[in-house]
Amino acid sequence: MKRKNLLALLLALAMVFALAACGSSSNTATSSDTTSTDAAGTDAADTDATDAADAAADAESEELPAQVQAIVDRGILRVGVKSDVPGFGLQDVLTNEYSGLEIDLAYKIAETLGIDDVEFTAVTAATRGQLLDAGDIDMVAATFTITEERRSSWNFTTPYYTDAVSLLVKLDSGISDYADLTDKVVGVSTGSTSRDALIAAAAEAGVTLDSSANFSEFATYPEIKTALDAGRVDAFCVDGSILSGYLDDTVEILDSVRFSPQEYGIATKLDNTDWADYLDNLIVTWLADGTLDQMIADNGAAASFAG
Ligand code: GLU
């Protein structure tokens, strides 16, 4: 090849490379635009919106049982929840917003039904069943332990969480075991499983507790904590998840005293069996596909019953 031709060829090659370089830089720009669209969440939001719309369409196209359809037609899901249990149902005193595993569950159920509006009602161990019976709420998701006795009053779904009962005591209480409770008074709430659970666990350990002398009953948990602070009770007994809401630097939860697995189920009014079945199917599905594990992790729910 002549030198002139070689030069021309080199020049041509240089131009091809220059063009290719330009092309690739414009490709980079294009692909980084796409990435920033993703990062901005537009695509994800679109997908979420599509999913929600699909769920709503499914909810509409499927023949829903009349009890479920009535809730969809109302457009509001009314849910009884705890307002003072961190990780489960907690109401922010400033914003009034609720958060926790049971709140997320309620929103997920509403989304599945294509319902936009969830109305939360704060319940206690003593009020949750009455509110269901009166028809004021559609369901309760409020650390409600499934027991055989309660099954005769309400429907419960498959458990979505299992907690343990424990004791909250003052740091200098000297209480570390069931035997230390025989001359003490334990605060429990009305309508809870706590008293029977503690008596049974102590009995298993060979300690007899008297159902009246060793216990004092209160309507609400804040009242039990006040009584503990004032020395009117020596221990506060209920599920660990609930006790964690009352921790401060003067008290502790006795890790050595964890007993009586408490399986939490969503409760519905006894004659609402179709609604109960619908909810049970959702819980079973979400237990199997990891949705519930994720919700529990997202809410940093208190350690579940592990013995
Ligand atoms: N989980 C227990 C119960 O259902 C404790 C009480 C409560 O949930 O407030 O009795």
PDB file of C-alpha atoms and ligand atoms in Angstrom:
ATOM      1  CA  MET A   1       0.000   0.000   0.000  1.00  0.00           C
ATOM      2  CA  LYS A   2       1.213   3.460  -0.886  1.00  0.00           C
ATOM      3  CA  ARG A   3       1.998   5.786   1.962  1.00  0.00           C
ATOM      4  CA  LYS A   4      -0.794   8.216   0.859  1.00  0.00           C
ATOM      5  CA  ASN A   5      -3.354   5.439   0.787  1.00  0.00           C
ATOM      6  CA  LEU A   6      -2.184   4.196   4.164  1.00  0.00           C
ATOM      7  CA  LEU A   7      -2.652   7.679   5.607  1.00  0.00           C
ATOM      8  CA  ALA A   8      -6.158   7.883   4.124  1.00  0.00           C
ATOM      9  CA  LEU A   9      -6.980   4.502   5.604  1.00  0.00           C
ATOM     10  CA  LEU A  10      -5.694   5.531   9.029  1.00  0.00           C
ATOM     11  CA  LEU A  11      -7.716   8.744   8.845  1.00  0.00           C
ATOM     12  CA  ALA A  12     -10.829   6.799   7.894  1.00  0.00           C
ATOM     13  CA  LEU A  13     -10.255   4.378  10.767  1.00  0.00           C
ATOM     14  CA  ALA A  14      -9.753   7.291  13.176  1.00  0.00           C
ATOM     15  CA  MET A  15     -13.103   8.740  12.060  1.00  0.00           C
ATOM     16  CA  VAL A  16     -14.859   5.408  12.554  1.00  0.00           C
ATOM     17  CA  PHE A  17     -13.465   5.204  16.117  1.00  0.00           C
ATOM     18  CA  ALA A  18     -14.431   8.791  16.835  1.00  0.00           C
ATOM     19  CA  LEU A  19     -18.001   8.131  15.660  1.00  0.00           C
ATOM     20  CA  ALA A  20     -18.181   4.913  17.624  1.00  0.00           C
ATOM     21  CA  ALA A  21     -16.995   6.738  20.726  1.00  0.00           C
ATOM     22  CA  CYS A  22     -19.669   9.414  20.202  1.00  0.00           C
ATOM     23  CA  GLY A  23     -22.292   6.714  19.764  1.00  0.00           C
ATOM     24  CA  SER A  24     -21.310   4.946  22.906  1.00  0.00           C
ATOM     25  CA  SER A  25     -21.327   8.117  24.961  1.00  0.00           C
ATOM     26  CA  SER A  26     -24.825   8.908  23.750  1.00  0.00           C
ATOM     27  CA  ASN A  27     -25.850   5.335  24.615  1.00  0.00           C
ATOM     28  CA  THR A  28     -24.466   5.825  28.069  1.00  0.00           C
ATOM     29  CA  ALA A  29     -26.519   8.965  28.443  1.00  0.00           C
ATOM     30  CA  THR A  30     -29.636   7.146  27.308  1.00  0.00           C
ATOM     31  CA  SER A  31     -29.133   4.233  29.650  1.00  0.00           C
ATOM     32  CA  SER A  32     -28.341   6.499  32.587  1.00  0.00           C
ATOM     33  CA  ASP A  33     -31.588   8.377  31.864  1.00  0.00           C
ATOM     34  CA  THR A  34     -33.454   5.117  32.168  1.00  0.00           C
ATOM     35  CA  THR A  35     -31.692   4.334  35.417  1.00  0.00           C
ATOM     36  CA  SER A  36     -32.586   7.709  36.848  1.00  0.00           C
ATOM     37  CA  THR A  37     -36.213   7.125  35.854  1.00  0.00           C
ATOM     38  CA  ASP A  38     -36.077   3.888  37.821  1.00  0.00           C
ATOM     39  CA  ALA A  39     -34.352   5.607  40.696  1.00  0.00           C
ATOM     40  CA  ALA A  40     -37.055   8.247  40.690  1.00  0.00           C
ATOM     41  CA  GLY A  41     -39.427   5.363  41.268  1.00  0.00           C
ATOM     42  CA  THR A  42     -41.631   6.090  38.275  1.00  0.00           C
ATOM     43  CA  ASP A  43     -41.408   2.556  36.922  1.00  0.00           C
ATOM     44  CA  ALA A  44     -41.760   0.976  40.363  1.00  0.00           C
ATOM     45  CA  ALA A  45     -44.735   3.207  41.132  1.00  0.00           C
ATOM     46  CA  ASP A  46     -46.291   2.277  37.785  1.00  0.00           C
ATOM     47  CA  THR A  47     -45.845  -1.394  38.611  1.00  0.00           C
ATOM     48  CA  ASP A  48     -47.311  -0.933  42.099  1.00  0.00           C
ATOM     49  CA  ALA A  49     -50.236   0.976  40.658  1.00  0.00           C
ATOM     50  CA  THR A  50     -50.772  -1.770  38.096  1.00  0.00           C
ATOM     51  CA  ASP A  51     -50.594  -4.440  40.805  1.00  0.00           C
ATOM     52  CA  ALA A  52     -53.081  -2.554  42.958  1.00  0.00           C
ATOM     53  CA  ALA A  53     -55.383  -2.065  39.969  1.00  0.00           C
ATOM     54  CA  ASP A  54     -55.073  -5.789  39.124  1.00  0.00           C
ATOM     55  CA  ALA A  55     -55.878  -6.698  42.728  1.00  0.00           C
ATOM     56  CA  ALA A  56     -58.870  -4.381  42.672  1.00  0.00           C
ATOM     57  CA  ALA A  57     -60.004  -5.816  39.335  1.00  0.00           C
ATOM     58  CA  ASP A  58     -59.544  -9.348  40.694  1.00  0.00           C
ATOM     59  CA  ALA A  59     -61.505  -8.430  43.796  1.00  0.00           C
ATOM     60  CA  GLU A  60     -64.277  -7.096  41.576  1.00  0.00           C
ATOM     61  CA  SER A  61     -64.306  -9.864  38.985  1.00  0.00           C
ATOM     62  CA  GLU A  62     -64.186 -12.719  41.512  1.00  0.00           C
ATOM     63  CA  GLU A  63     -67.560 -13.508  43.001  1.00  0.00           C
ATOM     64  CA  LEU A  64     -66.990 -12.404  46.565  1.00  0.00           C
ATOM     65  CA  PRO A  65     -69.128 -13.823  49.352  1.00  0.00           C
ATOM     66  CA  ALA A  66     -71.856 -11.361  50.346  1.00  0.00           C
ATOM     67  CA  GLN A  67     -70.207 -10.560  53.685  1.00  0.00           C
ATOM     68  CA  VAL A  68     -66.981  -9.589  51.948  1.00  0.00           C
ATOM     69  CA  GLN A  69     -68.738  -7.756  49.128  1.00  0.00           C
ATOM     70  CA  ALA A  70     -70.618  -5.648  51.694  1.00  0.00           C
ATOM     71  CA  ILE A  71     -67.296  -4.368  53.047  1.00  0.00           C
ATOM     72  CA  VAL A  72     -65.994  -3.686  49.530  1.00  0.00           C
ATOM     73  CA  ASP A  73     -69.201  -1.807  48.697  1.00  0.00           C
ATOM     74  CA  ARG A  74     -68.841   0.303  51.836  1.00  0.00           C
ATOM     75  CA  GLY A  75     -65.337   1.254  50.698  1.00  0.00           C
ATOM     76  CA  ILE A  76     -63.988   1.382  54.241  1.00  0.00           C
ATOM     77  CA  LEU A  77     -62.329  -1.427  56.154  1.00  0.00           C
ATOM     78  CA  ARG A  78     -62.907  -0.923  59.887  1.00  0.00           C
ATOM     79  CA  VAL A  79     -60.204  -2.506  62.003  1.00  0.00           C
ATOM     80  CA  GLY A  80     -59.724  -2.767  65.764  1.00  0.00           C
ATOM     81  CA  VAL A  81     -56.040  -2.417  66.636  1.00  0.00           C
ATOM     82  CA  LYS A  82     -53.833  -1.725  69.623  1.00  0.00           C
ATOM     83  CA  SER A  83     -52.573   1.836  69.933  1.00  0.00           C
ATOM     84  CA  ASP A  84     -49.821   1.187  72.488  1.00  0.00           C
ATOM     85  CA  VAL A  85     -47.942  -1.898  71.320  1.00  0.00           C
ATOM     86  CA  PRO A  86     -44.673  -1.057  69.519  1.00  0.00           C
ATOM     87  CA  GLY A  87     -44.111  -3.157  66.400  1.00  0.00           C
ATOM     88  CA  PHE A  88     -47.763  -4.311  66.355  1.00  0.00           C
ATOM     89  CA  GLY A  89     -50.183  -1.399  66.726  1.00  0.00           C
ATOM     90  CA  LEU A  90     -48.835   1.933  67.874  1.00  0.00           C
ATOM     91  CA  GLN A  91     -50.446   5.344  67.441  1.00  0.00           C
ATOM     92  CA  ASP A  92     -48.110   8.320  67.139  1.00  0.00           C
ATOM     93  CA  VAL A  93     -49.243  10.868  69.717  1.00  0.00           C
ATOM     94  CA  LEU A  94     -48.302  13.804  67.493  1.00  0.00           C
ATOM     95  CA  THR A  95     -49.535  12.658  64.079  1.00  0.00           C
ATOM     96  CA  ASN A  96     -52.216  10.173  65.226  1.00  0.00           C
ATOM     97  CA  GLU A  97     -50.828   7.816  62.557  1.00  0.00           C
ATOM     98  CA  TYR A  98     -50.783   4.098  63.331  1.00  0.00           C
ATOM     99  CA  SER A  99     -47.853   1.784  62.580  1.00  0.00           C
ATOM    100  CA  GLY A 100     -46.882  -1.828  63.183  1.00  0.00           C
ATOM    101  CA  LEU A 101     -47.327  -5.347  61.880  1.00  0.00           C
ATOM    102  CA  GLU A 102     -51.080  -5.401  62.508  1.00  0.00           C
ATOM    103  CA  ILE A 103     -51.486  -2.040  60.789  1.00  0.00           C
ATOM    104  CA  ASP A 104     -49.566  -3.285  57.737  1.00  0.00           C
ATOM    105  CA  LEU A 105     -51.736  -6.405  57.714  1.00  0.00           C
ATOM    106  CA  ALA A 106     -54.889  -4.282  57.722  1.00  0.00           C
ATOM    107  CA  TYR A 107     -53.619  -2.142  54.813  1.00  0.00           C
ATOM    108  CA  LYS A 108     -52.610  -5.243  52.849  1.00  0.00           C
ATOM    109  CA  ILE A 109     -56.053  -6.782  53.329  1.00  0.00           C
ATOM    110  CA  ALA A 110     -57.707  -3.529  52.220  1.00  0.00           C
ATOM    111  CA  GLU A 111     -55.427  -3.341  49.162  1.00  0.00           C
ATOM    112  CA  THR A 112     -56.304  -6.924  48.235  1.00  0.00           C
ATOM    113  CA  LEU A 113     -59.975  -5.995  48.412  1.00  0.00           C
ATOM    114  CA  GLY A 114     -59.410  -2.837  46.380  1.00  0.00           C
ATOM    115  CA  ILE A 115     -60.447  -0.668  49.348  1.00  0.00           C
ATOM    116  CA  ASP A 116     -58.623   2.663  49.768  1.00  0.00           C
ATOM    117  CA  ASP A 117     -59.838   3.604  53.190  1.00  0.00           C
ATOM    118  CA  VAL A 118     -58.896   1.861  56.450  1.00  0.00           C
ATOM    119  CA  GLU A 119     -60.484   3.134  59.654  1.00  0.00           C
ATOM    120  CA  PHE A 120     -58.581   2.158  62.800  1.00  0.00           C
ATOM    121  CA  THR A 121     -60.231   1.945  66.204  1.00  0.00           C
ATOM    122  CA  ALA A 122     -58.005   1.620  69.274  1.00  0.00           C
ATOM    123  CA  VAL A 123     -59.056  -1.411  71.310  1.00  0.00           C
ATOM    124  CA  THR A 124     -58.026  -3.015  74.594  1.00  0.00           C
ATOM    125  CA  ALA A 125     -58.122  -6.628  75.733  1.00  0.00           C
ATOM    126  CA  ALA A 126     -61.447  -5.822  77.387  1.00  0.00           C
ATOM    127  CA  THR A 127     -63.129  -3.950  74.497  1.00  0.00           C
ATOM    128  CA  ARG A 128     -62.061  -5.736  71.305  1.00  0.00           C
ATOM    129  CA  GLY A 129     -64.601  -8.576  71.499  1.00  0.00           C
ATOM    130  CA  GLN A 130     -67.486  -6.263  72.396  1.00  0.00           C
ATOM    131  CA  LEU A 131     -66.713  -3.971  69.447  1.00  0.00           C
ATOM    132  CA  LEU A 132     -66.777  -6.964  67.089  1.00  0.00           C
ATOM    133  CA  ASP A 133     -70.045  -8.263  68.528  1.00  0.00           C
ATOM    134  CA  ALA A 134     -71.652  -4.829  68.218  1.00  0.00           C
ATOM    135  CA  GLY A 135     -70.680  -4.706  64.522  1.00  0.00           C
ATOM    136  CA  ASP A 136     -68.693  -1.502  65.056  1.00  0.00           C
ATOM    137  CA  ILE A 137     -65.609  -3.023  63.433  1.00  0.00           C
ATOM    138  CA  ASP A 138     -65.080  -5.662  60.728  1.00  0.00           C
ATOM    139  CA  MET A 139     -62.074  -7.358  62.260  1.00  0.00           C
ATOM    140  CA  VAL A 140     -59.627  -7.223  65.138  1.00  0.00           C
ATOM    141  CA  ALA A 141     -55.874  -7.439  64.617  1.00  0.00           C
ATOM    142  CA  ALA A 142     -54.724  -6.569  68.129  1.00  0.00           C
ATOM    143  CA  THR A 143     -52.359  -9.092  69.765  1.00  0.00           C
ATOM    144  CA  PHE A 144     -55.487 -11.219  70.169  1.00  0.00           C
ATOM    145  CA  THR A 145     -54.438 -14.656  71.411  1.00  0.00           C
ATOM    146  CA  ILE A 146     -56.339 -17.602  69.963  1.00  0.00           C
ATOM    147  CA  THR A 147     -57.766 -19.816  72.732  1.00  0.00           C
ATOM    148  CA  GLU A 148     -60.285 -22.659  72.576  1.00  0.00           C
ATOM    149  CA  GLU A 149     -62.608 -20.687  74.843  1.00  0.00           C
ATOM    150  CA  ARG A 150     -62.469 -17.600  72.622  1.00  0.00           C
ATOM    151  CA  ARG A 151     -63.133 -19.695  69.524  1.00  0.00           C
ATOM    152  CA  SER A 152     -66.644 -20.218  70.830  1.00  0.00           C
ATOM    153  CA  SER A 153     -67.192 -16.436  70.772  1.00  0.00           C
ATOM    154  CA  TRP A 154     -65.279 -15.306  67.649  1.00  0.00           C
ATOM    155  CA  ASN A 155     -63.652 -16.685  64.498  1.00  0.00           C
ATOM    156  CA  PHE A 156     -59.873 -16.586  64.384  1.00  0.00           C
ATOM    157  CA  THR A 157     -57.593 -16.927  61.381  1.00  0.00           C
ATOM    158  CA  THR A 158     -54.510 -19.111  61.312  1.00  0.00           C
ATOM    159  CA  PRO A 159     -51.946 -17.434  63.616  1.00  0.00           C
ATOM    160  CA  TYR A 160     -49.771 -14.781  62.007  1.00  0.00           C
ATOM    161  CA  TYR A 161     -47.408 -14.387  64.977  1.00  0.00           C
ATOM    162  CA  THR A 162     -46.518 -16.180  68.213  1.00  0.00           C
ATOM    163  CA  ASP A 163     -45.385 -14.257  71.269  1.00  0.00           C
ATOM    164  CA  ALA A 164     -44.595 -15.331  74.868  1.00  0.00           C
ATOM    165  CA  VAL A 165     -45.913 -13.979  78.171  1.00  0.00           C
ATOM    166  CA  SER A 166     -43.357 -12.361  80.458  1.00  0.00           C
ATOM    167  CA  LEU A 167     -43.006 -10.071  83.477  1.00  0.00           C
ATOM    168  CA  LEU A 168     -41.987  -6.432  83.738  1.00  0.00           C
ATOM    169  CA  VAL A 169     -40.446  -5.644  87.139  1.00  0.00           C
ATOM    170  CA  LYS A 170     -38.473  -2.831  88.756  1.00  0.00           C
ATOM    171  CA  LEU A 171     -34.707  -3.152  88.350  1.00  0.00           C
ATOM    172  CA  ASP A 172     -34.247  -3.708  92.103  1.00  0.00           C
ATOM    173  CA  SER A 173     -37.285  -6.003  92.550  1.00  0.00           C
ATOM    174  CA  GLY A 174     -35.344  -9.119  93.489  1.00  0.00           C
ATOM    175  CA  ILE A 175     -37.833 -11.104  91.369  1.00  0.00           C
ATOM    176  CA  SER A 176     -36.221 -13.557  88.998  1.00  0.00           C
ATOM    177  CA  ASP A 177     -38.428 -16.629  89.108  1.00  0.00           C
ATOM    178  CA  TYR A 178     -41.957 -17.879  89.818  1.00  0.00           C
ATOM    179  CA  ALA A 179     -41.014 -18.758  93.431  1.00  0.00           C
ATOM    180  CA  ASP A 180     -40.283 -15.062  94.092  1.00  0.00           C
ATOM    181  CA  LEU A 181     -43.940 -14.202  93.346  1.00  0.00           C
ATOM    182  CA  THR A 182     -45.711 -16.131  96.125  1.00  0.00           C
ATOM    183  CA  ASP A 183     -45.850 -13.091  98.448  1.00  0.00           C
ATOM    184  CA  LYS A 184     -46.202 -10.555  95.637  1.00  0.00           C
ATOM    185  CA  VAL A 185     -49.004  -8.917  93.651  1.00  0.00           C
ATOM    186  CA  VAL A 186     -48.952  -9.112  89.871  1.00  0.00           C
ATOM    187  CA  GLY A 187     -50.847  -6.597  87.717  1.00  0.00           C
ATOM    188  CA  VAL A 188     -52.835  -8.078  84.810  1.00  0.00           C
ATOM    189  CA  SER A 189     -55.399  -6.631  82.428  1.00  0.00           C
ATOM    190  CA  THR A 190     -59.092  -7.434  82.317  1.00  0.00           C
ATOM    191  CA  GLY A 191     -59.980  -9.838  79.549  1.00  0.00           C
ATOM    192  CA  SER A 192     -56.424 -11.075  78.975  1.00  0.00           C
ATOM    193  CA  THR A 193     -54.921 -14.554  79.103  1.00  0.00           C
ATOM    194  CA  SER A 194     -52.132 -13.350  81.435  1.00  0.00           C
ATOM    195  CA  ARG A 195     -53.391 -14.433  84.879  1.00  0.00           C
ATOM    196  CA  ASP A 196     -54.268 -18.007  83.852  1.00  0.00           C
ATOM    197  CA  ALA A 197     -51.049 -18.299  81.851  1.00  0.00           C
ATOM    198  CA  LEU A 198     -48.897 -17.236  84.812  1.00  0.00           C
ATOM    199  CA  ILE A 199     -50.720 -19.505  87.282  1.00  0.00           C
ATOM    200  CA  ALA A 200     -50.269 -22.473  84.905  1.00  0.00           C
ATOM    201  CA  ALA A 201     -46.587 -21.746  84.209  1.00  0.00           C
ATOM    202  CA  ALA A 202     -45.841 -21.320  87.921  1.00  0.00           C
ATOM    203  CA  ALA A 203     -47.705 -24.555  88.725  1.00  0.00           C
ATOM    204  CA  GLU A 204     -45.572 -26.389  86.178  1.00  0.00           C
ATOM    205  CA  ALA A 205     -42.540 -25.100  88.045  1.00  0.00           C
ATOM    206  CA  GLY A 206     -44.047 -26.363  91.317  1.00  0.00           C
ATOM    207  CA  VAL A 207     -45.138 -22.904  92.558  1.00  0.00           C
ATOM    208  CA  THR A 208     -48.737 -22.193  93.606  1.00  0.00           C
ATOM    209  CA  LEU A 209     -50.064 -18.698  92.961  1.00  0.00           C
ATOM    210  CA  ASP A 210     -53.439 -17.599  94.277  1.00  0.00           C
ATOM    211  CA  SER A 211     -55.750 -16.240  91.584  1.00  0.00           C
ATOM    212  CA  SER A 212     -56.966 -13.410  93.820  1.00  0.00           C
ATOM    213  CA  ALA A 213     -54.295 -12.733  96.488  1.00  0.00           C
ATOM    214  CA  ASN A 214     -51.430 -12.712  93.975  1.00  0.00           C
ATOM    215  CA  PHE A 215     -53.177 -10.639  91.314  1.00  0.00           C
ATOM    216  CA  SER A 216     -54.651  -7.208  90.786  1.00  0.00           C
ATOM    217  CA  GLU A 217     -56.739  -6.495  87.681  1.00  0.00           C
ATOM    218  CA  PHE A 218     -56.680  -3.263  85.642  1.00  0.00           C
ATOM    219  CA  ALA A 219     -58.637  -2.051  82.619  1.00  0.00           C
ATOM    220  CA  THR A 220     -55.613  -0.695  80.746  1.00  0.00           C
ATOM    221  CA  TYR A 221     -51.870  -1.274  80.531  1.00  0.00           C
ATOM    222  CA  PRO A 222     -50.850   2.310  81.389  1.00  0.00           C
ATOM    223  CA  GLU A 223     -52.705   1.841  84.696  1.00  0.00           C
ATOM    224  CA  ILE A 224     -50.667  -1.280  85.457  1.00  0.00           C
ATOM    225  CA  LYS A 225     -47.409   0.554  84.739  1.00  0.00           C
ATOM    226  CA  THR A 226     -48.473   3.424  87.019  1.00  0.00           C
ATOM    227  CA  ALA A 227     -49.290   0.903  89.773  1.00  0.00           C
ATOM    228  CA  LEU A 228     -45.879  -0.739  89.276  1.00  0.00           C
ATOM    229  CA  ASP A 229     -44.116   2.641  89.487  1.00  0.00           C
ATOM    230  CA  ALA A 230     -46.071   3.463  92.669  1.00  0.00           C
ATOM    231  CA  GLY A 231     -45.289   0.076  94.244  1.00  0.00           C
ATOM    232  CA  ARG A 232     -48.954  -0.983  94.311  1.00  0.00           C
ATOM    233  CA  VAL A 233     -48.064  -4.077  92.255  1.00  0.00           C
ATOM    234  CA  ASP A 234     -44.708  -5.891  92.171  1.00  0.00           C
ATOM    235  CA  ALA A 235     -44.833  -7.104  88.572  1.00  0.00           C
ATOM    236  CA  PHE A 236     -46.700  -6.399  85.336  1.00  0.00           C
ATOM    237  CA  CYS A 237     -47.618  -9.564  83.451  1.00  0.00           C
ATOM    238  CA  VAL A 238     -48.606  -9.775  79.792  1.00  0.00           C
ATOM    239  CA  ASP A 239     -47.146 -10.673  76.347  1.00  0.00           C
ATOM    240  CA  GLY A 240     -43.556  -9.527  75.765  1.00  0.00           C
ATOM    241  CA  SER A 241     -44.618  -7.444  72.751  1.00  0.00           C
ATOM    242  CA  ILE A 242     -46.959  -5.413  74.943  1.00  0.00           C
ATOM    243  CA  LEU A 243     -44.470  -5.096  77.823  1.00  0.00           C
ATOM    244  CA  SER A 244     -41.865  -3.656  75.438  1.00  0.00           C
ATOM    245  CA  GLY A 245     -44.036  -0.537  75.168  1.00  0.00           C
ATOM    246  CA  TYR A 246     -43.541   0.172  78.876  1.00  0.00           C
ATOM    247  CA  LEU A 247     -39.772  -0.186  79.170  1.00  0.00           C
ATOM    248  CA  ASP A 248     -37.876   2.693  80.747  1.00  0.00           C
ATOM    249  CA  ASP A 249     -34.661   2.919  82.753  1.00  0.00           C
ATOM    250  CA  THR A 250     -36.332   1.862  86.027  1.00  0.00           C
ATOM    251  CA  VAL A 251     -37.759  -1.477  84.852  1.00  0.00           C
ATOM    252  CA  GLU A 252     -36.780  -4.637  82.991  1.00  0.00           C
ATOM    253  CA  ILE A 253     -38.485  -7.521  81.208  1.00  0.00           C
ATOM    254  CA  LEU A 254     -37.462 -10.830  82.790  1.00  0.00           C
ATOM    255  CA  ASP A 255     -35.935 -12.790  79.901  1.00  0.00           C
ATOM    256  CA  SER A 256     -35.643 -15.815  82.198  1.00  0.00           C
ATOM    257  CA  VAL A 257     -39.418 -15.904  82.655  1.00  0.00           C
ATOM    258  CA  ARG A 258     -40.997 -16.377  79.237  1.00  0.00           C
ATOM    259  CA  PHE A 259     -43.912 -18.783  79.058  1.00  0.00           C
ATOM    260  CA  SER A 260     -47.191 -19.733  77.426  1.00  0.00           C
ATOM    261  CA  PRO A 261     -47.002 -19.233  73.625  1.00  0.00           C
ATOM    262  CA  GLN A 262     -49.546 -16.632  72.526  1.00  0.00           C
ATOM    263  CA  GLU A 263     -50.710 -17.230  68.969  1.00  0.00           C
ATOM    264  CA  TYR A 264     -52.182 -14.059  67.479  1.00  0.00           C
ATOM    265  CA  GLY A 265     -55.053 -14.433  65.007  1.00  0.00           C
ATOM    266  CA  ILE A 266     -57.316 -11.965  63.227  1.00  0.00           C
ATOM    267  CA  ALA A 267     -60.731 -12.180  64.868  1.00  0.00           C
ATOM    268  CA  THR A 268     -64.131 -11.646  63.283  1.00  0.00           C
ATOM    269  CA  LYS A 269     -67.709 -11.792  64.519  1.00  0.00           C
ATOM    270  CA  LEU A 270     -68.820 -15.386  65.011  1.00  0.00           C
ATOM    271  CA  ASP A 271     -71.522 -15.460  62.318  1.00  0.00           C
ATOM    272  CA  ASN A 272     -69.259 -13.823  59.684  1.00  0.00           C
ATOM    273  CA  THR A 273     -67.834 -17.165  58.615  1.00  0.00           C
ATOM    274  CA  ASP A 274     -67.349 -16.287  54.920  1.00  0.00           C
ATOM    275  CA  TRP A 275     -65.431 -13.148  55.859  1.00  0.00           C
ATOM    276  CA  ALA A 276     -63.399 -15.232  58.345  1.00  0.00           C
ATOM    277  CA  ASP A 277     -62.589 -17.813  55.631  1.00  0.00           C
ATOM    278  CA  TYR A 278     -61.578 -15.056  53.228  1.00  0.00           C
ATOM    279  CA  LEU A 279     -59.171 -13.592  55.798  1.00  0.00           C
ATOM    280  CA  ASP A 280     -57.823 -17.011  56.733  1.00  0.00           C
ATOM    281  CA  ASN A 281     -56.970 -17.703  53.078  1.00  0.00           C
ATOM    282  CA  LEU A 282     -55.028 -14.458  52.901  1.00  0.00           C
ATOM    283  CA  ILE A 283     -53.060 -15.224  56.071  1.00  0.00           C
ATOM    284  CA  VAL A 284     -52.272 -18.771  54.904  1.00  0.00           C
ATOM    285  CA  THR A 285     -51.100 -17.398  51.546  1.00  0.00           C
ATOM    286  CA  TRP A 286     -48.960 -14.676  53.143  1.00  0.00           C
ATOM    287  CA  LEU A 287     -47.405 -17.141  55.583  1.00  0.00           C
ATOM    288  CA  ALA A 288     -46.452 -19.414  52.684  1.00  0.00           C
ATOM    289  CA  ASP A 289     -45.095 -16.788  50.274  1.00  0.00           C
ATOM    290  CA  GLY A 290     -42.945 -14.869  52.773  1.00  0.00           C
ATOM    291  CA  THR A 291     -45.148 -11.757  52.881  1.00  0.00           C
ATOM    292  CA  LEU A 292     -45.692 -12.112  56.626  1.00  0.00           C
ATOM    293  CA  ASP A 293     -42.016 -12.778  57.386  1.00  0.00           C
ATOM    294  CA  GLN A 294     -41.197  -9.581  55.524  1.00  0.00           C
ATOM    295  CA  MET A 295     -43.855  -7.579  57.396  1.00  0.00           C
ATOM    296  CA  ILE A 296     -42.591  -8.905  60.743  1.00  0.00           C
ATOM    297  CA  ALA A 297     -39.012  -7.989  59.807  1.00  0.00           C
ATOM    298  CA  ASP A 298     -40.085  -4.540  58.543  1.00  0.00           C
ATOM    299  CA  ASN A 299     -41.720  -3.791  61.878  1.00  0.00           C
ATOM    300  CA  GLY A 300     -38.904  -5.106  64.062  1.00  0.00           C
ATOM    301  CA  ALA A 301     -41.626  -6.929  65.992  1.00  0.00           C
ATOM    302  CA  ALA A 302     -40.493  -8.188  69.393  1.00  0.00           C
ATOM    303  CA  ALA A 303     -38.803 -11.583  69.485  1.00  0.00           C
ATOM    304  CA  SER A 304     -41.350 -14.275  68.835  1.00  0.00           C
ATOM    305  CA  PHE A 305     -41.861 -17.238  71.141  1.00  0.00           C
ATOM    306  CA  ALA A 306     -38.728 -19.308  70.969  1.00  0.00           C
ATOM    307  CA  GLY A 307     -39.013 -20.985  74.352  1.00  0.00           C
TER     308      GLY A 307
HETATM  309  N1  GLU B   1     -52.514 -11.455  73.932  1.00  0.00           N
HETATM  310  C1  GLU B   1     -53.092 -11.625  75.220  1.00  0.00           C
HETATM  311  C2  GLU B   1     -54.566 -11.860  75.107  1.00  0.00           C
HETATM  312  O1  GLU B   1     -55.092 -11.872  74.037  1.00  0.00           O
HETATM  313  C3  GLU B   1     -52.770 -10.448  76.107  1.00  0.00           C
HETATM  314  C4  GLU B   1     -53.782  -9.370  76.180  1.00  0.00           C
HETATM  315  C5  GLU B   1     -53.778  -8.388  75.048  1.00  0.00           C
HETATM  316  O2  GLU B   1     -53.634  -8.780  73.897  1.00  0.00           O
HETATM  317  O3  GLU B   1     -53.944  -7.206  75.344  1.00  0.00           O
HETATM  318  O4  GLU B   1     -55.195 -12.063  76.115  1.00  0.00           O
END
